[in-house]
C-alpha positions as MATLAB code, in Angstrom:
seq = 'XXXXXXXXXXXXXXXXXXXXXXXXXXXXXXXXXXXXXXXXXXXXXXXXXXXXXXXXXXXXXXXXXXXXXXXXXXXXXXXXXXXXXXXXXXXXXXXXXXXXXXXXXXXXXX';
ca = [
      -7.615   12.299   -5.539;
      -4.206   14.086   -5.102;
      -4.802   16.696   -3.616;
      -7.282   15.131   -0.858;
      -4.551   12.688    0.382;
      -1.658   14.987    0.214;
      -3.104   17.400    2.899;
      -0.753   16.934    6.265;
       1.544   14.795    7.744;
       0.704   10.665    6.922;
       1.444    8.400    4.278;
       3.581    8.979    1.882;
       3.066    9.165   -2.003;
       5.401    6.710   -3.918;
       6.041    6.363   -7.114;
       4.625    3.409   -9.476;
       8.505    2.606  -10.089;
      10.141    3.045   -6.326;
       7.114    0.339   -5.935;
       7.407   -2.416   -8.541;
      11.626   -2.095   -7.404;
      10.449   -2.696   -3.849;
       7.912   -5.959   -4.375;
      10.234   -7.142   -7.022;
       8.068   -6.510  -10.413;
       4.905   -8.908   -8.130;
       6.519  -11.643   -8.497;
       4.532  -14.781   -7.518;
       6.963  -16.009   -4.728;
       6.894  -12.334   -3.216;
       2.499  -12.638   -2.607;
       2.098  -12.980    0.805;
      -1.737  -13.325   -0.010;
      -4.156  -12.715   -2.496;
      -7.627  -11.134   -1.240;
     -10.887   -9.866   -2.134;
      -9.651   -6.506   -4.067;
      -6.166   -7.835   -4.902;
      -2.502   -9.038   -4.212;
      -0.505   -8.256   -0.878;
       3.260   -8.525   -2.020;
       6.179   -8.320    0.393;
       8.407   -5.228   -0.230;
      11.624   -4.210    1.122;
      11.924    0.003    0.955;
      15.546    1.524    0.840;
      15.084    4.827    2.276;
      18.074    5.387    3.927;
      17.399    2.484    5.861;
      15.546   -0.932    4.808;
      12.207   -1.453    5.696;
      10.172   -4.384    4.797;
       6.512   -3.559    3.765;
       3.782   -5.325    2.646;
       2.288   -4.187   -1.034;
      -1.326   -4.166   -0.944;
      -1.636   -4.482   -5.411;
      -5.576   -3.698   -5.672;
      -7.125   -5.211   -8.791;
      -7.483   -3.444  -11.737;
     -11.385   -3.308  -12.579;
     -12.532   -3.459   -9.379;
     -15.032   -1.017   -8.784;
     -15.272   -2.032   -5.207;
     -11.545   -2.290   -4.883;
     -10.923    1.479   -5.758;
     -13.565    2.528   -3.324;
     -11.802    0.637   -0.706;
      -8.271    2.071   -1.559;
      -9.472    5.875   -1.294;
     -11.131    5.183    1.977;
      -7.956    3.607    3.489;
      -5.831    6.259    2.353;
      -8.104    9.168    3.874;
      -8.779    7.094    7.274;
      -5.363    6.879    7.693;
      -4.739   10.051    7.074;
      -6.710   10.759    9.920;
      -5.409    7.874   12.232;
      -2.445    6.406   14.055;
      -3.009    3.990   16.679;
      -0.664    1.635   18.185;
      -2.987   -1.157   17.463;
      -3.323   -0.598   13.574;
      -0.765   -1.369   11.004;
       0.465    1.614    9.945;
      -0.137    3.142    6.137;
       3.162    4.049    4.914;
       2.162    5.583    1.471;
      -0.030    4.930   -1.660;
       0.133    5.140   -5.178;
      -1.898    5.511   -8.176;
      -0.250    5.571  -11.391;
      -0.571    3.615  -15.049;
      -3.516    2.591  -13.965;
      -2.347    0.394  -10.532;
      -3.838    1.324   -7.442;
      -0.857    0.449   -4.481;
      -1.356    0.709   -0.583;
       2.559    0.439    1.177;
       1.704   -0.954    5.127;
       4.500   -1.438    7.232;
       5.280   -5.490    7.383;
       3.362   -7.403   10.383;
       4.194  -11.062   10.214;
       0.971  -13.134   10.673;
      -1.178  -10.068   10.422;
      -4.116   -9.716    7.971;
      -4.598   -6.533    6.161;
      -7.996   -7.663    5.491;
];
């Protein structure tokens, strides 16, 4: 799965660590939303500068889920539109699969 989403320019790939510092360990008050595959956590990146992300957690065991996380990564890969929220990186590590979008207040990632 590396190597696939790794080719280019486009997200970037985190670390399990940098990500559970950013959406403060999950913490309940931090879920913006829990959907179909999993969790969406607010995040705030230091990079420099702060950025506040949103922390798409997909759950673990779900076959569905992980099908849905490589396709997002690769499409966006591919894609940058105005009109879409933007992947900023992924992750998959100790077993967590972890999508980092750039924060859109009142915006599904659905």
């Amino acid at each position: 799965m590396d190597d696939e989403f790794e080719k280019g320019t486009g997200p970037k790939r985190f670390t399990y660590r940098e990500l559970i510092r950013a959406a403060n360990n999950f913490a309940e008050e931090g879920k913006l939303r829990e959907g179909g595959f999993g969790g969406v956590y607010k995040g705030l990146l230091n990079e420099g500068t702060i950025t506040e992300v949103a922390v798409k957690r997909v759950s673990r065991g779900s076959k569905q889920g992980k099908k849905e996380y490589v396709s997002e990564v690769k499409i966006n890969i591919c894609l940058r539109h105005r009109n879409l929220v933007r992947l900023i990186g992924w992750c998959h590590e100790r077993g967590e699969l972890l999508l980092v979008y750039e924060l859109m207040p009142n915006v599904s990632l659905d």
